Coordinates of C-alpha atoms in Angstrom, one line a residue:
X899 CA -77.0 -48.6 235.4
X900 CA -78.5 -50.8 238.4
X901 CA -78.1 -48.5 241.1
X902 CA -80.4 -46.0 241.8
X903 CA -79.3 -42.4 242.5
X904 CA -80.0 -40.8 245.7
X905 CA -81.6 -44.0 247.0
X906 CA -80.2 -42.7 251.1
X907 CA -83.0 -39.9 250.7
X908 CA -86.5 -40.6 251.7
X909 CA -89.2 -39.9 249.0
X910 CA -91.3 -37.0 249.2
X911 CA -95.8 -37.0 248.7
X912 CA -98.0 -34.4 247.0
X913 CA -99.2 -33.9 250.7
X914 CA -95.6 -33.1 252.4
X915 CA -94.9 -30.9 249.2
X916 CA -98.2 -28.8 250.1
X917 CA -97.5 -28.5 253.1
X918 CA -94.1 -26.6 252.4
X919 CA -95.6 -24.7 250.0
X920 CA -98.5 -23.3 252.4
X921 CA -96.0 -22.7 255.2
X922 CA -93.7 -20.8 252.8
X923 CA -96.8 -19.0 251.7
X924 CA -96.7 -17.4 255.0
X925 CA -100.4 -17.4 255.7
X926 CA -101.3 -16.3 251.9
X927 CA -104.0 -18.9 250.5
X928 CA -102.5 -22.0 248.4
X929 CA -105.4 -22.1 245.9
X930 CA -105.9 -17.7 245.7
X931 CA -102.0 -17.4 245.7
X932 CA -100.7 -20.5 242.5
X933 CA -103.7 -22.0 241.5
X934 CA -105.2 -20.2 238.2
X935 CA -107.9 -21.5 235.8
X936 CA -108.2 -22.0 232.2
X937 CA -110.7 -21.3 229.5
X938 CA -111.1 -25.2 229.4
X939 CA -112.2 -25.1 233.5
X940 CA -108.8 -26.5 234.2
X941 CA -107.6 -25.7 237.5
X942 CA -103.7 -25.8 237.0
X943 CA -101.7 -26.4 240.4
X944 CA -98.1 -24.9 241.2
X945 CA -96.5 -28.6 240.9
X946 CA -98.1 -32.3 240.0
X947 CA -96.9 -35.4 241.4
X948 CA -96.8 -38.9 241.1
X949 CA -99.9 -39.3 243.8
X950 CA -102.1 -37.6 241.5
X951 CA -102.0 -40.6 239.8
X952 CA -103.8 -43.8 240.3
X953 CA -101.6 -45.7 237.9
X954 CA -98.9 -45.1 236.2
X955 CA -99.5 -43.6 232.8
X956 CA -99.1 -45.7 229.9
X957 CA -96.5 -45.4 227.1
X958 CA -97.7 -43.6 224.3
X959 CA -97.1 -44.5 220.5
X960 CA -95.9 -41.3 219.0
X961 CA -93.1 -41.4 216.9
X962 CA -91.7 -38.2 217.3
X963 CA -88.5 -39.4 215.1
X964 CA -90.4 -39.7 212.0
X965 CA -92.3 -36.4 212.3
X966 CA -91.7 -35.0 208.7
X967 CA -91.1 -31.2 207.9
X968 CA -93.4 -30.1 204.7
X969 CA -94.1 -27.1 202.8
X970 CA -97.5 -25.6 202.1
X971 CA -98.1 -24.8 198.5
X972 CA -101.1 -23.3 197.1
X973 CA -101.6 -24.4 193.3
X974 CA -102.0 -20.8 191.4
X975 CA -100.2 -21.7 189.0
X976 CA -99.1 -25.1 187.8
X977 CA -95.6 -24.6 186.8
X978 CA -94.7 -22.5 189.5
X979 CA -96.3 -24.5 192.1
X980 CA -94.3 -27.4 190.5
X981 CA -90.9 -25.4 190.5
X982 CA -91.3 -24.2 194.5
X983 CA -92.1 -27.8 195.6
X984 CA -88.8 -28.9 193.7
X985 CA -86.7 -26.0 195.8
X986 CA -88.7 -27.0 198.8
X987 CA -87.4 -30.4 198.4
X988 CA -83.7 -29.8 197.9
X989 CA -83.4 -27.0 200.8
X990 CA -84.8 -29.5 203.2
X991 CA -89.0 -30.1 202.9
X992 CA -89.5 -34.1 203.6
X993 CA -93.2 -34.0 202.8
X994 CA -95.3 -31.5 200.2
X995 CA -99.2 -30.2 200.6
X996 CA -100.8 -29.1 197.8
X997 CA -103.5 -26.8 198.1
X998 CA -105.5 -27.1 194.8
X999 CA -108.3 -25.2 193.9
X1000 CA -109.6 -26.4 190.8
X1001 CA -110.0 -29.4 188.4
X1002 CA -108.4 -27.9 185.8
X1003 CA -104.8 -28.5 187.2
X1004 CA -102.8 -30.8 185.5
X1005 CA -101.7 -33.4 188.1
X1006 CA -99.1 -34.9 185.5
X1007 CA -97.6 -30.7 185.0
X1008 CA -97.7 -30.2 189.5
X1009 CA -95.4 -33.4 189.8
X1010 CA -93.0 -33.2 187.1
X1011 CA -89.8 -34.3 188.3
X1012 CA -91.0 -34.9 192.0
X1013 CA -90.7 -38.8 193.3
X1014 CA -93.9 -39.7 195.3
X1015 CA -92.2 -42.9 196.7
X1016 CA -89.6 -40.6 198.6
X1017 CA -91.6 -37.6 199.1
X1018 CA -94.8 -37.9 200.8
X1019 CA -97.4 -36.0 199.1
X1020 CA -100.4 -34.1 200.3
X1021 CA -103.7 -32.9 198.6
X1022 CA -106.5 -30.9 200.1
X1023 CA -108.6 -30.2 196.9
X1024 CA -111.2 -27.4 197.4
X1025 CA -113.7 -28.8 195.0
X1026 CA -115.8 -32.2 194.9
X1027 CA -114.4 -35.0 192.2
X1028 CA -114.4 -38.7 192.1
X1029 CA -112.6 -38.4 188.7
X1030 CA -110.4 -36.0 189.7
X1031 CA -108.9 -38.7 192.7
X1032 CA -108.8 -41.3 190.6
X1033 CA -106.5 -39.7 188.1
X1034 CA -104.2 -38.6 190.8
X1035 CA -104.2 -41.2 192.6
X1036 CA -103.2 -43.2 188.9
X1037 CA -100.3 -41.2 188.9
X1038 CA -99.2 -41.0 192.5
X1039 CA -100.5 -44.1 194.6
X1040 CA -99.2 -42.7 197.8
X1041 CA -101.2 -39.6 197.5
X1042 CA -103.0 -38.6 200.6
X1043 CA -106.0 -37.2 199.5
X1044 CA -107.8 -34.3 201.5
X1045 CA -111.2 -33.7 201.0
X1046 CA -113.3 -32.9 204.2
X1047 CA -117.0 -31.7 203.1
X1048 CA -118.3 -30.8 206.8
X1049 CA -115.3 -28.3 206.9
X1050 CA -116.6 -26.6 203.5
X1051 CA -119.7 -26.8 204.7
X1052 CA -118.2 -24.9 208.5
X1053 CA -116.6 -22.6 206.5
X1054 CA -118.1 -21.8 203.6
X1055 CA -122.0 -22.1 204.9
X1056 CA -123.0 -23.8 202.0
X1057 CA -122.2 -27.6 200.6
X1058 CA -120.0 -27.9 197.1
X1059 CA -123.4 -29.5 195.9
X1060 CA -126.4 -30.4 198.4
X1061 CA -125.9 -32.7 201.3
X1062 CA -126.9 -35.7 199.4
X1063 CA -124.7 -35.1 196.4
X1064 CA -122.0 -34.4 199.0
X1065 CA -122.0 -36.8 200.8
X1066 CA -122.7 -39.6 197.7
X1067 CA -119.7 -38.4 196.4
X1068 CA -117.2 -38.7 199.2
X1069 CA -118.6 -41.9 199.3
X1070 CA -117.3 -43.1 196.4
X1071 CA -113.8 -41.4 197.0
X1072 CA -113.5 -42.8 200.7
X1073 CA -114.2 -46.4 199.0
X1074 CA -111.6 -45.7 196.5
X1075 CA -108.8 -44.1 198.5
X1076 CA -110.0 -45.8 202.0
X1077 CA -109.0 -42.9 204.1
X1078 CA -110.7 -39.6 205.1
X1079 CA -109.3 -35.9 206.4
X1080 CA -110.9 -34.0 209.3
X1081 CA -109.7 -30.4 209.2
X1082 CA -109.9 -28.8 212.7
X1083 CA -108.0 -26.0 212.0
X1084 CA -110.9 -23.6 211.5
X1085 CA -112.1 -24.4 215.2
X1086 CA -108.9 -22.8 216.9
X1087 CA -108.5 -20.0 214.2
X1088 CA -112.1 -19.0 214.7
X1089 CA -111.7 -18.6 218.7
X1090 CA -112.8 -22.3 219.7
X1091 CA -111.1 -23.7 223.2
X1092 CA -109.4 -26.6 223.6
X1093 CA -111.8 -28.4 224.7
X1094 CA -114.4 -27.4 222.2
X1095 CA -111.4 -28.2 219.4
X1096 CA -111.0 -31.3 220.8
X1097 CA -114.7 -32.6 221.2
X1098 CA -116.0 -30.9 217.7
X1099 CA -113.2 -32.9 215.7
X1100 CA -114.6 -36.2 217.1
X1101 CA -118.1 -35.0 216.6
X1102 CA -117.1 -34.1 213.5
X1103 CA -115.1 -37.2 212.0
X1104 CA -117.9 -39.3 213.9
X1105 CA -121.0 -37.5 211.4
X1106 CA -118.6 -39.7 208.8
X1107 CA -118.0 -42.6 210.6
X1108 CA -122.0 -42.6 211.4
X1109 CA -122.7 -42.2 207.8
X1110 CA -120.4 -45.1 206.6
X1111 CA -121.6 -47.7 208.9
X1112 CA -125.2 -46.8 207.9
X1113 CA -124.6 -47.5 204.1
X1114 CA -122.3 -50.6 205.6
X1115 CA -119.3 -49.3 203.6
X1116 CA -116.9 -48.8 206.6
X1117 CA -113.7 -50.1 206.2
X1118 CA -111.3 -51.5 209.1
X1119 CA -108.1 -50.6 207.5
X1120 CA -109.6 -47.0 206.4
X1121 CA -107.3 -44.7 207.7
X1122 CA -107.9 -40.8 209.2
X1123 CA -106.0 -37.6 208.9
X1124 CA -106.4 -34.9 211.3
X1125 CA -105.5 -31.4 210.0
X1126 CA -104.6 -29.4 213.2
X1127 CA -103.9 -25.8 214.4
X1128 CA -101.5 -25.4 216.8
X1129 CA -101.8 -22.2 219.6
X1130 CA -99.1 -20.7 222.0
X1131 CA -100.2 -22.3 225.1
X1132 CA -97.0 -24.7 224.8
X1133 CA -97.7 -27.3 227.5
X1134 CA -101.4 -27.6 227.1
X1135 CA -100.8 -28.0 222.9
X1136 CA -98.8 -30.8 223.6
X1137 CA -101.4 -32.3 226.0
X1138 CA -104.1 -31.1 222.7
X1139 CA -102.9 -33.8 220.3
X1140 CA -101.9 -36.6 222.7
X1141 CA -105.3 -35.9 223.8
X1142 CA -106.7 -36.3 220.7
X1143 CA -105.2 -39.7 219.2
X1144 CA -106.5 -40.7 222.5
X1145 CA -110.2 -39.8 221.7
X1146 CA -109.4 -41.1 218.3
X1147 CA -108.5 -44.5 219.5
X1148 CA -111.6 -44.5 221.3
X1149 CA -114.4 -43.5 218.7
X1150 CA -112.2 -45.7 216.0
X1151 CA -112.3 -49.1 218.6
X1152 CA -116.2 -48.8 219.0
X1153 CA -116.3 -49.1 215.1
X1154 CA -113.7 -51.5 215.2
X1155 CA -111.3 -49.7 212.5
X1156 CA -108.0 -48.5 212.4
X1157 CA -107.3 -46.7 215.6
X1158 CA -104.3 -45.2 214.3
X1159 CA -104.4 -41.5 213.0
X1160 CA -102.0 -39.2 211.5
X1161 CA -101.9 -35.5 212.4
X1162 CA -100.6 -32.4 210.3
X1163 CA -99.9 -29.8 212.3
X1164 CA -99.6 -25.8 211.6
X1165 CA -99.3 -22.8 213.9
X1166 CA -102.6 -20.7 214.5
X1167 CA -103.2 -17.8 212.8
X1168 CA -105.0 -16.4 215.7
X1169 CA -102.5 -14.6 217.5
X1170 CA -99.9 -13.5 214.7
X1171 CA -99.8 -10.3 214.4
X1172 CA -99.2 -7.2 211.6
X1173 CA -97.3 -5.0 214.0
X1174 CA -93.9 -6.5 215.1
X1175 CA -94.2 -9.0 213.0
X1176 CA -91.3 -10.5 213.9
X1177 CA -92.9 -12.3 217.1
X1178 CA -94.4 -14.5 215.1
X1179 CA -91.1 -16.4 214.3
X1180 CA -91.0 -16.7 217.9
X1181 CA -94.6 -18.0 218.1
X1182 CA -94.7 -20.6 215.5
X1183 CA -91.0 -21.9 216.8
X1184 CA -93.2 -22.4 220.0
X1185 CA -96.2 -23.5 218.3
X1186 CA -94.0 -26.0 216.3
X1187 CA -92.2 -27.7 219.3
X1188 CA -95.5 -28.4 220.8
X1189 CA -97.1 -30.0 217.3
X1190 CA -93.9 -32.2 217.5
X1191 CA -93.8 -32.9 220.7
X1192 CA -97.7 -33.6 221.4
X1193 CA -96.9 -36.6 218.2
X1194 CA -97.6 -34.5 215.3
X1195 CA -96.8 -36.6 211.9
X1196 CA -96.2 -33.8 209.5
X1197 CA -95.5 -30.0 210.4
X1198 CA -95.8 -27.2 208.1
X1199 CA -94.9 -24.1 209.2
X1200 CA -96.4 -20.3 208.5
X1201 CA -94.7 -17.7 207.2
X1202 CA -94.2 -14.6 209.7
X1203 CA -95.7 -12.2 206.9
X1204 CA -98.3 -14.9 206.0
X1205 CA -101.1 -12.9 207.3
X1206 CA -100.2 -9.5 205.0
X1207 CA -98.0 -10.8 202.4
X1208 CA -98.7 -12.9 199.0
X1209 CA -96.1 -16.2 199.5
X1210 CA -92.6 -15.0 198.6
X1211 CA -89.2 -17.2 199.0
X1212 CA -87.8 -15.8 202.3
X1213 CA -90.9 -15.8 204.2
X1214 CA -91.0 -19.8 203.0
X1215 CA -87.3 -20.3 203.2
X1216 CA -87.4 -18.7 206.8
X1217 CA -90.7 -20.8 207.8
X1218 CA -88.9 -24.2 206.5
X1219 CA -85.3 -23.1 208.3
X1220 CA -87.4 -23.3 212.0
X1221 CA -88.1 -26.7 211.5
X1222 CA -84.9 -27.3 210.1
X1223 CA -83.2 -25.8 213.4
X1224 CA -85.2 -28.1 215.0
X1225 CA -85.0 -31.1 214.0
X1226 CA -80.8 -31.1 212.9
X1227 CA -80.2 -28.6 215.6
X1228 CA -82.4 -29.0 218.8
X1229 CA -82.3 -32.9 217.7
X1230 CA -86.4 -32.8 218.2
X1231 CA -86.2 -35.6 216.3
X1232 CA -83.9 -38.4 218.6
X1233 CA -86.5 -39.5 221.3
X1234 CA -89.8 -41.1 220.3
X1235 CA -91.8 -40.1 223.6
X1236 CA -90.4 -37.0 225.0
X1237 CA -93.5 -36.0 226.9
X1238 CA -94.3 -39.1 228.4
X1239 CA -94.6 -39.4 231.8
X1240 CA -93.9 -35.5 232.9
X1241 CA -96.7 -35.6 235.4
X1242 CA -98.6 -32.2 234.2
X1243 CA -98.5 -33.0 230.7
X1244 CA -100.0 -36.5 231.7
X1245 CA -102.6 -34.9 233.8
X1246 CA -103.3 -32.1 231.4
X1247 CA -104.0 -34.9 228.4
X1248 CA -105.8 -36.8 230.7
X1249 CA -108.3 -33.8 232.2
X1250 CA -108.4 -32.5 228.3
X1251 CA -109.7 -35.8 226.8
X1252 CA -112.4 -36.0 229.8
X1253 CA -113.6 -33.1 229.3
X1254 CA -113.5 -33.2 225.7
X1255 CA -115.3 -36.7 225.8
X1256 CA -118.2 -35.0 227.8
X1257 CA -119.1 -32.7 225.3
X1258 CA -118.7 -35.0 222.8
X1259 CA -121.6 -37.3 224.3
X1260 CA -122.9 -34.3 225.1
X1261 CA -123.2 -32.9 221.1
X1262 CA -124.3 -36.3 220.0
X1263 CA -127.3 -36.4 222.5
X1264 CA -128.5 -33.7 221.1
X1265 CA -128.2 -34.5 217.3
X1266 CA -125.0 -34.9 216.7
X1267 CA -122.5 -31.9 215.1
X1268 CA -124.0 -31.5 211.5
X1269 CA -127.7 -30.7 213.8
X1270 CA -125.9 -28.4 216.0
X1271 CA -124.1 -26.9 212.9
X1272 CA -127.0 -26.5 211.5
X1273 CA -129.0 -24.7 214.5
X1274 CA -126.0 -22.6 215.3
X1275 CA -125.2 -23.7 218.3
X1276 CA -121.5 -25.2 217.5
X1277 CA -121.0 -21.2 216.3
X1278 CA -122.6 -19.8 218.8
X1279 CA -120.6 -21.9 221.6
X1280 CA -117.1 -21.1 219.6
X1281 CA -118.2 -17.1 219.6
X1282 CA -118.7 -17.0 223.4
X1283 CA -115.1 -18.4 224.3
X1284 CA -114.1 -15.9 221.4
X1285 CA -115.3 -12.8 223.2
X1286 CA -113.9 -14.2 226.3
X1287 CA -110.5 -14.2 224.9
X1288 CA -110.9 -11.3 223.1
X1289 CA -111.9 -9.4 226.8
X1290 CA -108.8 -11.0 227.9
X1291 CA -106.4 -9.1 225.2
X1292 CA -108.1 -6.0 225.7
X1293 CA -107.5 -6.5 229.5
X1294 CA -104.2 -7.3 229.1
X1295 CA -104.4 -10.9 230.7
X1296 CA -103.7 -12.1 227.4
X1297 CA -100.7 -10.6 225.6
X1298 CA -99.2 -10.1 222.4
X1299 CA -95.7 -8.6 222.7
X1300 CA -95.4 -5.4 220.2
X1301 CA -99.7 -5.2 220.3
X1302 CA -101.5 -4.7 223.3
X1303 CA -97.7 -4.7 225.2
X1304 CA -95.1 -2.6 224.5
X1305 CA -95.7 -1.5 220.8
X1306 CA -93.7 -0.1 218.9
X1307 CA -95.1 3.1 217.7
X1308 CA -93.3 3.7 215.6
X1309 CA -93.6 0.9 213.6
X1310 CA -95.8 1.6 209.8
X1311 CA -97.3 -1.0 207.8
X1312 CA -99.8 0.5 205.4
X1313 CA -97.4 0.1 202.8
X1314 CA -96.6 -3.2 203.1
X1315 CA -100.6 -5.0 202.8
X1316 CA -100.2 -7.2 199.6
X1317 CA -103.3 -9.0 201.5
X1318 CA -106.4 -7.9 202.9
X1319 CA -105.4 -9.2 206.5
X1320 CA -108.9 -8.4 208.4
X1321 CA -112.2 -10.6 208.2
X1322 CA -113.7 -10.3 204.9
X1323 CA -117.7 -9.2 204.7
X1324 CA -119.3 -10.6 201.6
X1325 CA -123.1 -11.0 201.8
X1326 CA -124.5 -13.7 200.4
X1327 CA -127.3 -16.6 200.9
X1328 CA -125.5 -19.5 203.0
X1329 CA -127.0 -22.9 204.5
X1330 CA -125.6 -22.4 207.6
X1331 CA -123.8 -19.3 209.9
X1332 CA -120.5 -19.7 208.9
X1333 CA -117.6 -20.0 211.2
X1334 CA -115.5 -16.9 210.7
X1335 CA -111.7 -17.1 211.4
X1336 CA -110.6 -14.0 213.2
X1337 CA -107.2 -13.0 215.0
X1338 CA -107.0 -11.5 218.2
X1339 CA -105.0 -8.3 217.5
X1340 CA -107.7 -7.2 214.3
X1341 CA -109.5 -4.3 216.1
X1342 CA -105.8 -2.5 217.6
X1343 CA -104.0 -3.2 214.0
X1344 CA -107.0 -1.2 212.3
X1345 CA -107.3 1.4 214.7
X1346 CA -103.3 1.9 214.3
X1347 CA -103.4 1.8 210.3
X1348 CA -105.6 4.3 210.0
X1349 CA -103.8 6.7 212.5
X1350 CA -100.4 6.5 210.0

């Protein structure tokens, strides 16, 4: 269509717009009155406009209708594990994680009668093994291979071996499957900002990329993963992972490899909740339109009951039908760019990777992350916007339908725990201070359990 619509009326600035705000404000200050602030030091304004720009922003290259719905599936047992991704793959899964915990699963038993070249397949092995990859990557070429040792090391406060050995051996895998995973999950889950999540996966993927080119084994075609947690701050998640393939193209063009990365994306666990547990459907649906819509690659969902109940089939089936609304339903799948050029998201990515950049300069000037690990500080930093968020929730600013507002009292749930869903204490001699995942709603859901 060649002619323009509405072309007889005059365009409108930022400034006119303000100054029809302020006089409908009827003396109450702009800024005091619809201008609040983030826990990233964002200032968000009542509207945005293309004057805040100096350019136009550019086109982004997400692919939003390839983004592929998988299922989660931790390896327990083999023949199970093998029968659930078979279900998960005729009731609609596109793409298949495997969580597997030990060597001693049989690669050839977990993908009987599964077809790697159609079904993309995931591994994020929790132990340490050259062999191991090579003999699943023998019988599934395709395999996308997970191992991230600085988010054992975050976690766990220890390394599977010693730094050295650790570090020798992903080595050797890296070289053989030429990519590498960076799991920022545990940053958001453990309290971390957006900002922080944002600048300690560069700084983390960057100890890598430091390491490689100092034994002059990086690669240009080696390819990065980014395993991301998704919050309920819809419009700022979306700006999260634009932001971050733009930070990733950055670091990944000053070591002149592939700038490209792919992101798997699943819901926090944060703010799910054990009361009213049926608000989390509502928050991963949310949390899942942002992953896809901020360019996500691969989404799996979580279970509402995830937090308190071993995996069952309708907790799965119901997790996997939300992205199937979605993408055959709400037809997130049709348009490749959908948050391009909406002027707040485009600022919000654009103030997010600033600010993230900054503290990434910031962490490697003083060491880099593994040093900052290492003194605490990267812990200490995620505590302190922890606490604030958790003053929030207890204030009410922040809210958890059916928790701190309007709870059912009614509601019992000491009879349903198949899991232990609180922070676990177990004392023991660790490297570092590990980073400790902990959901908001913790101290109310105790206090309430042991009032029923």
């Amino acid at each position: 269509m060649s002619n323009r619509l509405f072309k007889e009326f005059d365009s409108v600035t930022a400034k006119q717009w303000k100054q029809k705000i302020q006089f409908d404000l009827k003396g109450a200050d702009y800024n005091d009155t619809l201008v609040w602030q983030t826990n990233e030091d964002i200032s968000v304004k009542p509207f945005y406009h293309a004057d805040d720009f100096k350019e136009q922003p550019e086109v982004s290259n997400a692919e939003a209708t390839t983004w592929k719905i998988c299922q989660s599936i931790f390896v327990a047992d083999v023949k199970n594990a093998n029968q659930k991704a078979i279900d998960a793959i005729e009731r609609g899964a596109e793409s298949i994680k495997f969580i597997v915990p030990s060597e001693t699963v049989s690669i050839n038993d977990l993908l009987k009668g599964i077809n790697p070249a159609s079904t993309p397949l995931y591994f994020e092995l929790q132990f340490l093994s050259e062999t191991y990859v090579k003999q699943l990557t023998a019988i599934s070429s395709n395999a996308n291979i997970h191992t991230d040792i600085i988010y054992n090391l975050a976690k766990n406060g220890n390394w599977f071996h010693s730094l050295n050995d650790d570090f020798h051996e992903f080595k050797a895998i890296t070289a053989y499957t030429k990519s590498f995973s960076v799991d920022t999950s545990l940053y958001q889950n453990a309290g971390a900002n957006i900002v922080q999540q944002l600048a300690y996966s560069l700084a983390h993927a960057n100890e890598y990329l430091n390491y490689f080119e100092e034994k002059k084994a990086i690669s240009p075609t080696l390819k990065i993963s980014f395993n991301v947690s998704v919050g309920t701050n819809y419009f700022f998640e979306i700006a999260k992972l634009r932001a971050l393939r733009m930070l990733w193209e950055t670091l990944a063009t000053e070591y002149h490899i592939n700038p490209t990365c792919y992101i798997l994306a699943t819901p926090t666990k944060r703010n799910k909740t054990l009361y009213d547990y049926n608000n989390n459907m509502l928050r991963t649906t949310t949390e899942c339109m942002s992953a896809i819509l901020g360019g996500a690659n691969s989404v799996y969902n979580l279970p509402y009951d995830a937090i308190y109940h071993k995996d069952n089939e309708f907790g799965e089936r119901i997790a996997r039908n939300q992205l199937l609304v979605l993408k055959h339903e709400s037809y997130f799948d049709v348009v490749n760019n959908p948050s391009d050029g909406a002027f707040y998201i485009e600022s919000l990515t654009n103030q997010l990777t600033e600010k993230a950049l900054d503290l990434f300069k910031n962490i490697e000037e003083n060491g880099g992350f593994l040093k900052q690990l290492k003194q605490g500080t990267i812990q200490r930093k995620i505590k302190e916007n922890a606490a604030k968020e958790d003053a929030q929730f207890n204030a009410g600013e922040e809210i958890l339908l059916g928790t701190n507002k309007h709870p059912n009292t009614e509601d019992k749930m000491k009879q349903e725990l198949e899991l232990y869903p609180f922070v676990k204490t177990n004392q023991r001699k660790t490297l570092i201070e590990p980073i400790i995942e902990k959901r908001l709603a913790e101290k109310i859901e105790q206090e309430r359990l042991k009032n029923e």
